[in-house]
Coordinates of N, CA, C and O in Angstrom, one line a residue:
X1 N 117.1 100.8 102.0 CA 115.8 100.7 101.4 C 115.0 102.0 101.7 O 114.3 102.5 100.9
X2 N 115.2 102.5 102.9 CA 114.4 103.6 103.4 C 114.9 104.9 102.8 O 114.2 105.9 102.7
X3 N 116.1 104.9 102.2 CA 116.7 106.2 101.6 C 116.1 106.4 100.2 O 116.3 107.5 99.7
X4 N 115.5 105.5 99.6 CA 115.0 105.6 98.3 C 113.7 106.2 98.3 O 113.0 106.3 99.3
X5 N 113.3 106.8 97.1 CA 112.0 107.4 97.0 C 110.9 106.4 96.6 O 109.7 106.6 96.7
X6 N 111.3 105.3 96.0 CA 110.3 104.3 95.5 C 110.7 103.0 96.0 O 111.9 102.6 96.0
X7 N 109.8 102.2 96.4 CA 110.0 100.9 97.0 C 109.1 99.9 96.4 O 108.0 100.2 95.8
X8 N 109.4 98.6 96.6 CA 108.6 97.6 96.1 C 108.7 96.4 97.0 O 109.8 96.0 97.4
X9 N 107.6 95.7 97.3 CA 107.6 94.5 98.1 C 108.3 93.4 97.2 O 108.1 93.4 96.0
X10 N 109.1 92.6 97.8 CA 109.8 91.6 97.1 C 108.9 90.7 96.2 O 107.9 90.3 96.7
X11 N 109.3 90.6 95.0 CA 108.6 89.7 94.1 C 107.3 90.3 93.5 O 106.5 89.6 93.0
X12 N 107.1 91.6 93.6 CA 105.9 92.2 93.1 C 106.2 93.3 92.0 O 107.3 93.8 92.0
X13 N 105.3 93.6 91.2 CA 105.5 94.6 90.1 C 105.8 95.9 90.7 O 105.3 96.4 91.6
X14 N 106.7 96.6 90.0 CA 107.1 98.0 90.3 C 106.0 99.0 90.0 O 105.9 100.0 90.5
X15 N 105.2 98.6 89.0 CA 104.2 99.5 88.5 C 102.8 98.8 88.4 O 102.7 97.8 87.8
X16 N 101.8 99.4 89.1 CA 100.5 98.7 89.0 C 100.0 98.4 87.6 O 99.2 97.5 87.4
X17 N 100.4 99.2 86.7 CA 99.9 99.0 85.3 C 100.5 97.8 84.7 O 100.0 97.3 83.7
X18 N 101.7 97.2 85.3 CA 102.3 96.0 84.8 C 101.4 94.8 85.1 O 101.5 93.8 84.5
X19 N 100.6 94.9 86.1 CA 99.8 93.8 86.6 C 98.4 93.9 85.8 O 98.2 94.9 85.1
X20 N 97.6 92.9 86.0 CA 96.3 93.0 85.4 C 95.6 94.3 85.9 O 95.5 94.5 87.1
X21 N 95.1 95.1 85.0 CA 94.5 96.4 85.4 C 93.1 96.2 85.8 O 92.2 96.3 84.9
X22 N 92.8 95.9 87.0 CA 91.5 95.7 87.5 C 91.2 96.5 88.7 O 90.5 96.2 89.6
X23 N 91.8 97.7 88.7 CA 91.7 98.6 89.9 C 90.3 99.0 90.2 O 90.0 99.4 91.4
X24 N 89.4 98.9 89.3 CA 88.0 99.2 89.6 C 87.2 98.0 90.0 O 86.1 98.1 90.4
X25 N 87.8 96.8 89.8 CA 87.2 95.6 90.2 C 87.2 95.4 91.7 O 88.2 95.7 92.3
X26 N 86.2 94.8 92.2 CA 86.1 94.6 93.7 C 86.9 93.4 94.1 O 87.1 93.2 95.3
X27 N 87.3 92.5 93.2 CA 88.0 91.4 93.6 C 89.4 91.8 93.9 O 90.0 92.7 93.3
X28 N 90.0 91.2 95.0 CA 91.4 91.6 95.4 C 92.5 91.0 94.6 O 93.2 90.1 95.0
X29 N 92.6 91.5 93.3 CA 93.6 91.0 92.4 C 94.5 92.2 92.0 O 94.1 93.4 92.1
X30 N 95.7 92.0 91.6 CA 96.6 93.0 91.1 C 97.3 93.6 92.3 O 97.5 93.0 93.3
X31 N 97.8 94.8 92.1 CA 98.6 95.5 93.2 C 98.0 96.9 93.5 O 97.2 97.4 92.7
X32 N 98.4 97.4 94.6 CA 98.0 98.8 95.0 C 99.3 99.5 95.5 O 100.2 98.8 96.0
X33 N 99.4 100.8 95.3 CA 100.5 101.5 95.7 C 100.2 102.3 96.9 O 99.2 103.1 96.9
X34 N 100.9 102.2 98.0 CA 100.7 102.9 99.2 C 101.9 103.9 99.4 O 103.0 103.5 99.3
X35 N 101.6 105.2 99.5 CA 102.6 106.2 99.5 C 102.7 106.9 100.9 O 101.7 107.4 101.4
X36 N 103.9 106.9 101.4 CA 104.1 107.4 102.8 C 104.2 109.0 102.7 O 104.2 109.6 101.7
X37 N 104.2 109.6 103.9 CA 104.3 111.0 104.1 C 105.5 111.6 103.3 O 105.4 112.7 102.8
X38 N 106.6 110.8 103.2 CA 107.8 111.3 102.6 C 107.8 111.0 101.1 O 108.8 111.3 100.4
X39 N 106.8 110.3 100.6 CA 106.7 110.0 99.2 C 107.2 108.7 98.8 O 107.3 108.4 97.6
X40 N 107.6 107.9 99.7 CA 108.1 106.5 99.4 C 106.9 105.7 99.0 O 105.9 105.7 99.7
X41 N 107.1 104.9 97.9 CA 106.0 104.1 97.4 C 106.2 102.6 97.7 O 107.2 102.1 97.4
X42 N 105.2 102.0 98.3 CA 105.2 100.6 98.5 C 104.1 100.0 97.6 O 103.0 100.3 97.7
X43 N 104.6 99.0 96.8 CA 103.6 98.4 95.9 C 103.4 97.0 96.5 O 104.3 96.2 96.6
X44 N 102.1 96.8 96.9 CA 101.8 95.5 97.6 C 100.6 94.8 96.8 O 99.9 95.5 96.1
X45 N 100.5 93.6 97.0 CA 99.3 92.8 96.5 C 98.1 93.4 97.0 O 98.0 93.7 98.2
X46 N 97.1 93.6 96.1 CA 95.8 94.1 96.6 C 95.2 93.2 97.7 O 94.6 93.7 98.6
X47 N 95.4 91.9 97.6 CA 94.9 91.0 98.6 C 95.5 91.3 99.9 O 94.8 91.3 101.0
X48 N 96.8 91.6 100.0 CA 97.4 92.0 101.2 C 96.9 93.3 101.8 O 96.6 93.4 103.0
X49 N 96.7 94.3 100.9 CA 96.1 95.6 101.4 C 94.7 95.4 102.0 O 94.3 96.2 102.8
X50 N 94.0 94.4 101.5 CA 92.6 94.2 102.0 C 92.6 93.7 103.4 O 91.5 93.7 104.0
X51 N 93.7 93.4 104.0 CA 93.8 93.1 105.5 C 93.3 94.4 106.2 O 92.6 94.2 107.3
X52 N 93.5 95.5 105.7 CA 93.0 96.8 106.3 C 91.6 97.1 105.9 O 91.3 97.2 104.7
X53 N 90.7 97.2 106.8 CA 89.3 97.5 106.5 C 89.2 98.9 105.8 O 88.4 99.1 105.0
X54 N 90.0 99.8 106.3 CA 90.0 101.2 105.7 C 90.4 101.1 104.3 O 89.8 101.7 103.4
X55 N 91.5 100.4 104.0 CA 92.0 100.3 102.6 C 90.9 99.5 101.7 O 90.7 99.9 100.6
X56 N 90.4 98.5 102.3 CA 89.3 97.7 101.6 C 88.2 98.7 101.2 O 87.8 98.6 100.0
X57 N 87.7 99.5 102.1 CA 86.7 100.5 101.7 C 87.1 101.5 100.7 O 86.4 101.8 99.8
X58 N 88.3 102.0 100.8 CA 88.9 103.0 99.8 C 89.0 102.4 98.4 O 88.7 103.0 97.4
X59 N 89.4 101.1 98.4 CA 89.7 100.5 97.1 C 88.5 99.8 96.4 O 88.6 99.5 95.2
X60 N 87.4 99.6 97.1 CA 86.3 98.9 96.6 C 85.0 99.7 96.6 O 84.0 99.2 96.1
X61 N 85.0 100.8 97.1 CA 83.8 101.6 97.2 C 83.3 102.1 95.8 O 84.2 102.6 95.1
X62 N 82.0 102.0 95.6 CA 81.5 102.6 94.3 C 81.5 104.1 94.5 O 81.6 104.6 95.6
X63 N 81.4 104.8 93.4 CA 81.4 106.3 93.5 C 82.6 107.0 92.9 O 82.7 108.2 92.9
X64 N 83.5 106.2 92.3 CA 84.6 106.9 91.5 C 85.6 107.5 92.4 O 86.2 108.6 92.0
X65 N 85.9 107.0 93.6 CA 87.0 107.6 94.4 C 88.3 107.4 93.6 O 88.5 106.4 93.0
X66 N 89.2 108.4 93.8 CA 90.5 108.3 93.1 C 91.3 107.1 93.5 O 92.0 106.5 92.7
X67 N 91.2 106.7 94.8 CA 91.9 105.5 95.2 C 91.5 104.3 94.5 O 92.3 103.4 94.1
X68 N 90.2 104.2 94.2 CA 89.6 103.0 93.5 C 90.1 103.0 92.1 O 90.5 102.0 91.5
X69 N 90.0 104.2 91.4 CA 90.4 104.3 90.0 C 91.9 104.1 89.8 O 92.3 103.4 88.9
X70 N 92.7 104.8 90.6 CA 94.2 104.8 90.4 C 94.9 103.7 91.1 O 96.1 103.4 90.8
X71 N 94.3 103.0 92.0 CA 95.0 101.9 92.7 C 96.1 102.4 93.6 O 97.1 101.7 93.8
X72 N 96.1 103.7 94.1 CA 97.1 104.2 95.0 C 96.5 105.0 96.1 O 95.4 105.7 95.9
X73 N 97.1 104.9 97.3 CA 96.6 105.6 98.4 C 97.7 106.4 99.1 O 98.8 105.8 99.3
X74 N 97.5 107.7 99.3 CA 98.5 108.5 99.9 C 98.2 108.6 101.4 O 97.1 108.8 101.8
X75 N 99.3 108.5 102.2 CA 99.2 108.7 103.7 C 100.0 109.8 104.2 O 101.2 109.6 104.6
X76 N 99.5 111.1 104.1 CA 100.4 112.2 104.5 C 100.8 112.2 106.0 O 101.7 112.9 106.4
X77 N 100.1 111.4 106.8 CA 100.4 111.4 108.2 C 101.2 110.1 108.7 O 101.5 110.0 109.8
X78 N 101.5 109.2 107.7 CA 102.2 108.0 108.1 C 103.6 108.0 107.5 O 103.8 108.1 106.3
X79 N 104.6 107.9 108.4 CA 106.0 108.0 107.9 C 106.4 106.7 107.2 O 105.7 105.6 107.3
X80 N 107.5 106.8 106.5 CA 108.0 105.6 105.7 C 108.2 104.4 106.6 O 107.8 103.3 106.2
X81 N 109.0 104.5 107.7 CA 109.2 103.3 108.5 C 108.0 102.7 109.0 O 107.9 101.4 109.1
X82 N 107.0 103.5 109.4 CA 105.7 102.9 109.9 C 104.9 102.2 108.8 O 104.4 101.1 109.0
X83 N 104.9 102.9 107.6 CA 104.1 102.3 106.5 C 104.8 101.0 106.0 O 104.1 100.0 105.7
X84 N 106.1 101.0 106.1 CA 106.9 99.7 105.8 C 106.5 98.6 106.7 O 106.2 97.5 106.3
X85 N 106.4 98.9 108.0 CA 106.0 97.9 109.0 C 104.6 97.4 108.8 O 104.3 96.2 109.0
X86 N 103.7 98.3 108.4 CA 102.3 98.0 108.2 C 102.2 97.0 107.0 O 101.5 96.1 107.0
X87 N 103.0 97.3 105.9 CA 103.0 96.4 104.8 C 103.5 95.0 105.1 O 103.0 94.0 104.7
X88 N 104.5 95.0 106.0 CA 105.0 93.7 106.5 C 103.9 93.0 107.2 O 103.7 91.8 107.1
X89 N 103.2 93.7 108.0 CA 102.1 93.1 108.8 C 101.0 92.6 107.9 O 100.5 91.5 108.1
X90 N 100.7 93.3 106.8 CA 99.7 92.8 105.9 C 100.0 91.4 105.4 O 99.2 90.4 105.4
X91 N 101.3 91.2 104.9 CA 101.7 89.9 104.4 C 101.8 88.8 105.6 O 101.5 87.7 105.4
X92 N 102.3 89.3 106.7 CA 102.3 88.4 107.9 C 100.9 87.9 108.2 O 100.7 86.7 108.4
X93 N 99.9 88.8 108.2 CA 98.6 88.5 108.6 C 98.0 87.5 107.5 O 97.3 86.5 107.9
X94 N 98.2 87.7 106.3 CA 97.8 86.8 105.2 C 98.3 85.4 105.4 O 97.6 84.4 105.3
X95 N 99.6 85.3 105.7 CA 100.3 84.0 105.9 C 99.8 83.2 107.1 O 99.6 82.0 107.0
X96 N 99.5 83.9 108.2 CA 99.1 83.2 109.4 C 97.6 83.3 109.6 O 97.2 82.9 110.7
X97 N 96.8 83.7 108.7 CA 95.4 83.9 108.9 C 94.6 82.6 109.1 O 93.6 82.5 109.7
X98 N 95.2 81.5 108.6 CA 94.5 80.2 108.7 C 94.5 79.7 110.2 O 93.7 78.9 110.5
X99 N 95.5 80.1 110.9 CA 95.6 79.7 112.3 C 96.2 78.4 112.5 O 96.4 77.9 113.7
X100 N 96.6 77.7 111.5 CA 97.2 76.4 111.6 C 98.6 76.4 112.1 O 99.1 75.6 112.7
X101 N 99.3 77.5 111.8 CA 100.6 77.8 112.3 C 100.6 79.2 112.8 O 99.8 80.0 112.4
X102 N 101.6 79.5 113.6 CA 101.6 80.9 114.2 C 103.1 81.3 114.3 O 104.0 80.5 114.5
X103 N 103.2 82.6 114.3 CA 104.5 83.2 114.6 C 104.2 84.6 115.1 O 103.3 85.3 114.7
X104 N 105.1 85.1 116.0 CA 104.9 86.4 116.6 C 105.3 87.5 115.6 O 106.4 87.3 115.0
X105 N 104.5 88.5 115.5 CA 104.9 89.6 114.6 C 105.7 90.6 115.5 O 105.3 91.1 116.5
X106 N 107.0 90.7 115.1 CA 107.9 91.5 115.8 C 107.7 93.0 115.6 O 107.7 93.5 114.5
X107 N 107.6 93.8 116.7 CA 107.5 95.2 116.7 C 108.6 95.8 117.6 O 108.7 95.5 118.8
X108 N 109.3 96.7 117.0 CA 110.4 97.4 117.8 C 109.7 98.4 118.8 O 108.8 99.1 118.4
X109 N 110.1 98.3 120.0 CA 109.5 99.2 121.1 C 109.4 100.7 120.7 O 108.4 101.3 121.0
X110 N 110.4 101.2 120.0 CA 110.4 102.6 119.8 C 109.4 103.1 118.7 O 109.1 104.3 118.6
X111 N 108.8 102.2 118.0 CA 107.8 102.6 117.0 C 106.4 102.2 117.4 O 105.4 102.4 116.7
X112 N 106.2 101.6 118.6 CA 105.0 101.0 119.0 C 103.8 102.0 119.0 O 102.8 101.8 118.5
X113 N 104.0 103.2 119.6 CA 102.9 104.2 119.7 C 102.5 104.6 118.3 O 101.3 104.6 117.9
X114 N 103.5 105.0 117.5 CA 103.1 105.5 116.1 C 102.5 104.4 115.3 O 101.5 104.6 114.5
X115 N 103.0 103.2 115.4 CA 102.4 102.0 114.7 C 101.0 101.8 115.2 O 100.1 101.5 114.4
X116 N 100.7 101.9 116.5 CA 99.3 101.7 117.0 C 98.4 102.7 116.4 O 97.2 102.4 116.1
X117 N 98.8 103.9 116.3 CA 98.0 105.0 115.8 C 97.6 104.7 114.3 O 96.5 104.9 113.9
X118 N 98.6 104.3 113.6 CA 98.4 104.0 112.1 C 97.5 102.8 112.0 O 96.6 102.8 111.1
X119 N 97.8 101.8 112.8 CA 96.9 100.6 112.7 C 95.5 100.9 113.1 O 94.6 100.3 112.5
X120 N 95.3 101.8 114.0 CA 93.9 102.2 114.4 C 93.2 102.9 113.2 O 92.1 102.6 112.9
X121 N 94.0 103.8 112.6 CA 93.4 104.5 111.4 C 93.1 103.5 110.3 O 92.0 103.6 109.6
X122 N 94.0 102.6 110.0 CA 93.8 101.6 109.0 C 92.8 100.5 109.3 O 92.5 99.7 108.5
X123 N 92.4 100.4 110.6 CA 91.5 99.4 111.0 C 92.0 98.0 110.7 O 91.4 97.2 110.0
X124 N 93.2 97.7 111.2 CA 93.9 96.4 111.0 C 94.0 95.7 112.3 O 94.1 96.3 113.3

């Protein structure tokens, strides 16, 4: 999966235009494309991306930001494996946000520092 240039979260549209085009709507519907430093594209539910306060601000701010209009965000400083783990965290966080059930989010020790720096930037 990491050798490819384009990726997609399981069960989600490969192209944001395939979903309801509400990229300028503040409601968390549709999908957003997150692009790693290497150009790998992760298409995730907008609701999942909203786990990140930084992404929430980028995607819902008035003022015609390109991220809001296009529904895609580039991360020139975040590598593909780290962005993949962050996308996994978004879905994990949504699933366990009710607090009724819990599961530990597994993080490989070798990526901990880089993942913490990205999580800090994304305010997750």
